[in-house]
CSV table of C-alpha atoms in Angstrom, one decimal:
chain,number,residue,atom,x,y,z
A,23,MET,CA,64.6,-106.1,133.3
A,24,ALA,CA,66.4,-108.0,135.9
A,25,ASP,CA,69.1,-106.4,137.7
A,26,ASP,CA,72.2,-106.5,136.0
A,27,THR,CA,74.5,-106.9,139.7
A,28,GLN,CA,73.2,-110.4,140.1
A,29,TYR,CA,75.3,-112.3,137.9
A,30,LEU,CA,76.0,-115.1,139.8
A,31,GLU,CA,74.7,-118.0,140.7
A,32,ILE,CA,73.4,-119.9,143.7
A,33,PRO,CA,76.3,-120.3,145.8
A,34,THR,CA,77.7,-123.5,147.2
A,35,LYS,CA,76.7,-125.3,143.9
A,36,HIS,CA,79.8,-127.5,142.8
A,37,PRO,CA,80.6,-128.4,139.3
A,38,ALA,CA,82.6,-131.0,139.1
A,39,LYS,CA,82.0,-133.6,141.9
A,40,PHE,CA,83.4,-137.8,141.6
A,41,SER,CA,81.4,-138.7,138.9
A,42,LYS,CA,79.3,-141.9,139.8
A,43,SER,CA,81.2,-143.9,136.4
A,44,VAL,CA,84.8,-142.8,138.7
A,45,LEU,CA,83.0,-143.7,141.7
A,46,ASP,CA,82.3,-147.0,140.5
A,47,VAL,CA,86.1,-147.1,139.7
A,48,LEU,CA,87.6,-146.3,143.3
A,49,ARG,CA,85.2,-148.4,145.2
A,50,PRO,CA,86.8,-152.4,144.3
A,51,ILE,CA,90.3,-150.4,144.2
A,52,ILE,CA,90.1,-149.7,147.4
A,53,ALA,CA,88.0,-152.4,149.9
A,54,GLU,CA,90.6,-153.7,148.2
A,55,GLU,CA,93.2,-152.1,150.4
A,56,VAL,CA,91.2,-152.9,154.0
A,57,PRO,CA,91.8,-156.5,154.4
A,58,ARG,CA,95.3,-156.4,152.8
A,59,LEU,CA,95.9,-154.0,156.0
A,60,TRP,CA,94.3,-155.6,158.4
A,61,GLN,CA,96.5,-158.6,157.2
A,62,GLU,CA,99.4,-157.4,156.7
A,63,ARG,CA,99.4,-153.9,159.3
A,64,PRO,CA,96.5,-154.4,161.8
A,65,SER,CA,98.8,-151.3,163.4
A,66,MET,CA,97.3,-149.4,161.0
A,67,LEU,CA,93.9,-149.4,162.3
A,68,TYR,CA,93.0,-146.2,165.0
A,69,PRO,CA,89.9,-145.6,166.1
A,70,VAL,CA,89.2,-141.9,164.3
A,71,LYS,CA,90.5,-139.2,167.9
A,72,GLU,CA,88.0,-138.9,169.6
A,73,GLY,CA,85.9,-134.9,169.1
A,74,LEU,CA,87.6,-135.1,165.3
A,75,PHE,CA,84.7,-135.6,162.4
A,76,ALA,CA,82.9,-137.2,165.2
A,77,TYR,CA,79.3,-137.7,164.3
A,78,ALA,CA,76.6,-136.4,166.5
A,79,ASN,CA,76.4,-139.3,169.0
A,80,ASN,CA,77.4,-141.4,167.0
A,81,PRO,CA,80.5,-143.7,168.6
A,82,PRO,CA,83.8,-143.0,167.4
A,83,VAL,CA,84.5,-145.6,164.1
A,84,HIS,CA,87.9,-147.6,162.3
A,85,GLY,CA,88.8,-148.3,159.8
A,86,ILE,CA,91.9,-147.7,157.0
A,87,LYS,CA,91.8,-143.9,156.9
A,88,VAL,CA,90.7,-142.5,153.1
A,89,PHE,CA,91.7,-138.6,152.5
A,90,ASP,CA,91.1,-136.3,149.3
A,91,PRO,CA,93.0,-133.0,149.5
A,92,MET,CA,90.7,-131.3,148.1
A,93,ALA,CA,87.3,-132.4,148.9
A,94,GLY,CA,84.6,-130.4,147.0
A,95,VAL,CA,81.3,-130.4,148.3
A,96,GLY,CA,83.1,-134.8,149.8
A,97,GLY,CA,82.1,-136.6,147.4
A,98,ILE,CA,84.4,-138.3,148.7
A,99,HIS,CA,82.4,-139.1,151.5
A,100,GLU,CA,80.1,-141.2,149.2
A,101,LEU,CA,83.1,-144.2,149.6
A,102,GLY,CA,83.1,-144.3,153.3
A,103,ASP,CA,79.5,-146.9,152.9
A,104,ILE,CA,83.2,-149.1,152.6
A,105,PRO,CA,83.1,-152.0,155.3
A,106,GLY,CA,86.6,-150.8,157.3
A,107,VAL,CA,86.5,-148.0,156.1
A,108,VAL,CA,86.9,-143.9,156.8
A,109,THR,CA,87.0,-141.4,155.3
A,110,TYR,CA,87.6,-137.7,155.8
A,111,GLY,CA,88.2,-134.5,153.6
A,112,LEU,CA,90.3,-131.2,153.3
A,113,GLU,CA,88.3,-128.2,150.9
A,114,LEU,CA,89.5,-124.9,151.2
A,115,GLU,CA,86.2,-122.7,149.6
A,116,PRO,CA,84.4,-122.9,154.0
A,117,GLU,CA,81.0,-123.1,151.4
A,118,TRP,CA,81.8,-126.2,149.9
A,119,ALA,CA,83.3,-127.6,152.7
A,120,ASN,CA,80.9,-126.8,155.1
A,121,GLN,CA,77.8,-129.7,153.4
A,122,HIS,CA,80.2,-132.1,155.0
A,123,ALA,CA,80.8,-133.1,158.6
A,124,MET,CA,83.3,-135.1,157.5
A,125,THR,CA,85.5,-131.9,155.7
A,126,LEU,CA,87.7,-129.6,157.0
A,127,VAL,CA,87.9,-125.7,156.2
A,128,GLY,CA,92.4,-125.7,154.7
A,129,ASP,CA,94.8,-125.5,151.8
A,130,ALA,CA,95.8,-128.9,150.4
A,131,THR,CA,99.0,-126.7,149.5
A,132,ASN,CA,99.8,-127.0,153.5
A,133,ILE,CA,98.1,-129.8,154.7
A,134,PRO,CA,97.7,-129.5,158.6
A,135,PHE,CA,98.7,-132.3,159.1
A,136,PHE,CA,99.8,-132.5,162.9
A,137,SER,CA,97.7,-129.1,164.0
A,138,ILE,CA,94.3,-130.6,163.1
A,139,PHE,CA,94.5,-134.4,162.0
A,140,GLY,CA,96.2,-135.5,165.7
A,141,ASN,CA,97.6,-139.2,166.0
A,142,LEU,CA,96.1,-141.1,162.8
A,143,GLY,CA,100.1,-141.1,161.5
A,144,GLY,CA,99.2,-140.2,158.0
A,145,PHE,CA,96.5,-141.7,155.5
A,146,ASP,CA,95.9,-145.3,154.0
A,147,VAL,CA,94.8,-143.6,150.6
A,148,VAL,CA,95.0,-140.7,149.3
A,149,CYS,CA,92.5,-139.6,146.2
A,150,THR,CA,91.6,-136.6,144.8
A,151,SER,CA,90.2,-135.2,141.4
A,152,PRO,CA,92.5,-132.4,140.5
A,153,SER,CA,90.7,-129.4,138.1
A,154,TYR,CA,91.9,-130.1,135.2
A,155,GLY,CA,92.9,-126.4,134.3
A,156,ASN,CA,90.1,-126.2,131.3
A,157,ARG,CA,87.5,-122.9,130.6
A,158,MET,CA,86.3,-124.5,134.2
A,159,ALA,CA,88.9,-122.5,136.0
A,160,ASP,CA,87.2,-118.8,133.8
A,161,HIS,CA,86.1,-116.1,136.3
A,162,HIS,CA,84.5,-113.4,134.0
A,163,LYS,CA,81.3,-112.2,135.8
A,164,ASN,CA,78.0,-112.9,133.8
A,165,LYS,CA,76.2,-111.0,132.3
A,166,ASP,CA,75.2,-111.5,129.4
A,167,ARG,CA,70.8,-112.8,129.6
A,168,LYS,CA,68.9,-115.5,127.4
A,169,LYS,CA,66.6,-113.2,123.9
A,170,ASP,CA,63.4,-112.7,124.7
A,171,ALA,CA,60.4,-113.9,122.2
A,172,ASP,CA,61.1,-110.5,120.7
A,173,GLY,CA,64.8,-111.3,120.2
A,174,GLU,CA,65.9,-108.6,122.7
A,175,ARG,CA,69.1,-109.9,125.7
A,176,THR,CA,65.9,-109.5,129.0
A,177,GLY,CA,66.0,-112.7,130.1
A,178,PRO,CA,67.6,-114.4,132.5
A,179,LEU,CA,71.6,-114.9,132.8
A,180,THR,CA,73.0,-117.1,130.7
A,181,GLU,CA,74.1,-120.4,132.7
A,182,ARG,CA,77.9,-120.8,133.2
A,183,ILE,CA,79.2,-124.3,134.4
A,184,THR,CA,82.6,-122.5,136.2
A,185,TYR,CA,84.4,-122.7,139.9
A,186,ARG,CA,83.4,-119.1,140.2
A,187,HIS,CA,79.8,-119.0,139.3
A,188,LYS,CA,78.5,-122.0,140.8
A,189,LEU,CA,80.6,-121.6,144.2
A,190,GLY,CA,79.4,-117.7,143.7
A,191,ARG,CA,82.2,-115.4,144.3
A,192,ASP,CA,86.6,-115.1,143.9
A,193,LEU,CA,87.7,-118.3,143.8
A,194,SER,CA,90.8,-118.1,147.5
A,195,ALA,CA,93.6,-117.3,146.7
A,196,ASN,CA,95.6,-120.8,146.3
A,197,SER,CA,92.6,-122.5,144.5
A,198,GLY,CA,94.0,-124.2,141.4
A,199,ALA,CA,90.1,-124.9,140.4
A,200,GLY,CA,90.9,-121.1,139.1
A,201,LEU,CA,93.5,-121.8,137.4
A,202,GLN,CA,93.9,-122.8,132.6
A,203,TRP,CA,96.6,-125.6,131.6
A,204,GLY,CA,99.9,-123.6,132.1
A,205,GLN,CA,103.3,-122.5,134.4
A,206,ALA,CA,100.7,-121.6,137.2
A,207,TYR,CA,98.8,-124.6,137.7
A,208,ARG,CA,101.9,-127.6,137.3
A,209,GLU,CA,103.7,-125.0,140.7
A,210,LEU,CA,100.6,-125.3,141.6
A,211,HIS,CA,99.2,-128.7,141.7
A,212,GLN,CA,103.0,-129.2,142.3
A,213,LYS,CA,103.1,-128.6,146.1
A,214,ILE,CA,99.5,-129.8,146.6
A,215,LEU,CA,101.2,-133.6,144.5
A,216,ASN,CA,104.2,-133.3,147.6
A,217,GLU,CA,101.2,-132.6,150.2
A,218,MET,CA,99.0,-135.3,148.8
A,219,ILE,CA,102.8,-137.5,149.2
A,220,ARG,CA,104.3,-136.4,152.5
A,221,VAL,CA,100.9,-137.3,154.8
A,222,THR,CA,100.5,-140.7,153.0
A,223,LYS,CA,102.0,-143.5,154.9
A,224,PRO,CA,104.4,-145.4,153.7
A,225,GLY,CA,102.9,-148.7,151.3
A,226,GLY,CA,100.0,-146.7,151.7
A,227,LEU,CA,97.5,-145.4,148.2
A,228,VAL,CA,97.4,-142.2,145.8
A,229,ILE,CA,94.8,-141.9,143.4
A,230,VAL,CA,94.7,-139.2,141.0
A,231,ASN,CA,90.6,-138.2,139.1
A,232,ILE,CA,92.1,-137.0,136.2
A,233,SER,CA,91.5,-135.3,131.8
A,234,ASN,CA,92.4,-134.1,129.4
A,235,HIS,CA,90.4,-131.4,127.3
A,236,ILE,CA,90.8,-129.4,124.3
A,237,ARG,CA,92.3,-125.8,124.0
A,238,GLY,CA,92.7,-124.3,120.0
A,239,LYS,CA,91.7,-127.4,118.1
A,240,GLN,CA,94.5,-129.5,120.4
A,241,GLU,CA,95.0,-132.0,123.7
A,242,GLN,CA,96.0,-130.5,125.8
A,243,PRO,CA,97.9,-133.0,127.5
A,244,VAL,CA,97.0,-132.9,131.6
A,245,ALA,CA,96.5,-136.5,132.8
A,246,GLU,CA,99.7,-137.0,131.2
A,247,TRP,CA,101.9,-134.3,133.0
A,248,TRP,CA,99.9,-135.9,136.6
A,249,LEU,CA,101.3,-139.7,135.8
A,250,ALA,CA,104.7,-138.5,134.6
A,251,ARG,CA,104.7,-136.1,138.0
A,252,MET,CA,104.2,-138.6,140.6
A,253,VAL,CA,106.1,-141.6,139.7
A,254,ILE,CA,109.1,-138.8,140.1
A,255,GLY,CA,107.3,-138.4,143.1
A,256,GLY,CA,108.8,-141.6,143.7
A,257,LEU,CA,105.3,-143.3,143.6
A,258,VAL,CA,104.9,-146.2,142.2
A,259,TYR,CA,102.7,-146.9,139.6
A,260,GLU,CA,100.6,-150.0,139.8
A,261,GLN,CA,98.2,-148.7,137.1
A,262,GLY,CA,95.4,-146.3,135.0
A,263,ILE,CA,92.1,-146.4,134.6
A,264,GLN,CA,89.9,-145.1,131.8
A,265,VAL,CA,86.4,-143.8,132.3
A,266,PRO,CA,84.3,-142.9,129.4
A,267,THR,CA,82.2,-140.1,130.7
A,268,PRO,CA,79.6,-137.9,128.9
A,269,ARG,CA,80.8,-133.9,128.2
A,270,MET,CA,79.0,-130.8,128.9
A,271,LEU,CA,78.7,-130.5,125.3
A,272,MET,CA,79.2,-126.4,125.7
A,273,GLY,CA,81.7,-123.5,124.4
A,274,THR,CA,84.0,-123.0,121.5
A,275,ASN,CA,85.3,-127.1,121.6
A,276,ARG,CA,82.3,-128.5,122.3
A,277,GLU,CA,82.4,-130.6,119.4
A,278,ALA,CA,85.8,-131.7,119.6
A,279,ARG,CA,86.3,-133.1,123.4
A,280,VAL,CA,89.0,-136.2,124.8
A,281,GLU,CA,87.2,-140.2,125.0
A,282,CYS,CA,87.6,-140.7,128.8
A,283,GLU,CA,89.0,-139.6,132.1
A,284,TRP,CA,91.7,-140.9,133.8
A,285,VAL,CA,92.0,-143.1,136.9
A,286,PHE,CA,96.1,-143.1,138.0
A,287,VAL,CA,97.2,-145.6,140.6
A,288,THR,CA,100.1,-145.6,141.8
A,289,ARG,CA,101.7,-146.5,145.7
A,290,LYS,CA,103.9,-145.1,147.8
A,291,ARG,CA,106.7,-147.2,148.5
A,292,GLU,CA,107.9,-149.3,151.7
A,293,MET,CA,110.6,-147.6,153.7
């Protein structure tokens, strides 16, 4: 029988990256910002600071700056192939941050804008997908084993699709990934949203990919809360896009699921 102390999944995996469907929605929205900013405010286009986020042997690049303050393993950087776009990421967990050269380790509740991001002058687009406050925030230790041919639980560990199990250790302090939907979730993510707005340039976009979930057979209004807080924070609502996405169909509420995720697109007012 395997050692019961080996209860964790293989570390550094991430259970909730930007889906292809969401990236397909984000791509044209961000691409439209490139000519708009070039025509209206060409001074917004800066070279990346030498030595900052630079790939080995590559010269600094120009482009509008797209930033994800909860970047995970770096899905936001898939948008870096849009002509005129440069992507940046911040991620609390080093194991995830270190999977992409354009992501730094840092706390989204206190974005190290001046000390790390230098003279960038703010971001043209801040885009993120926060945790949904669902069962992926569970942080129990998995010791359940699959049944063998004789019906005994001596087989491999059963799979747990949570942030903790995929990371392979306890989540860091200030991680929203370990919070179920509730007051603590709302308080932490309000701080993160405030920081997102602060580091966005006037006229820039703030985009959130979020979803409701089912808890106790009731749909939890996570998406509605995010949109309300974005508007209350002074952002101008531009559009909300429904993105049909397959669910994992696991857990108590696997037969009851919401039909889509949301991409909320808002804009920071010009000063």
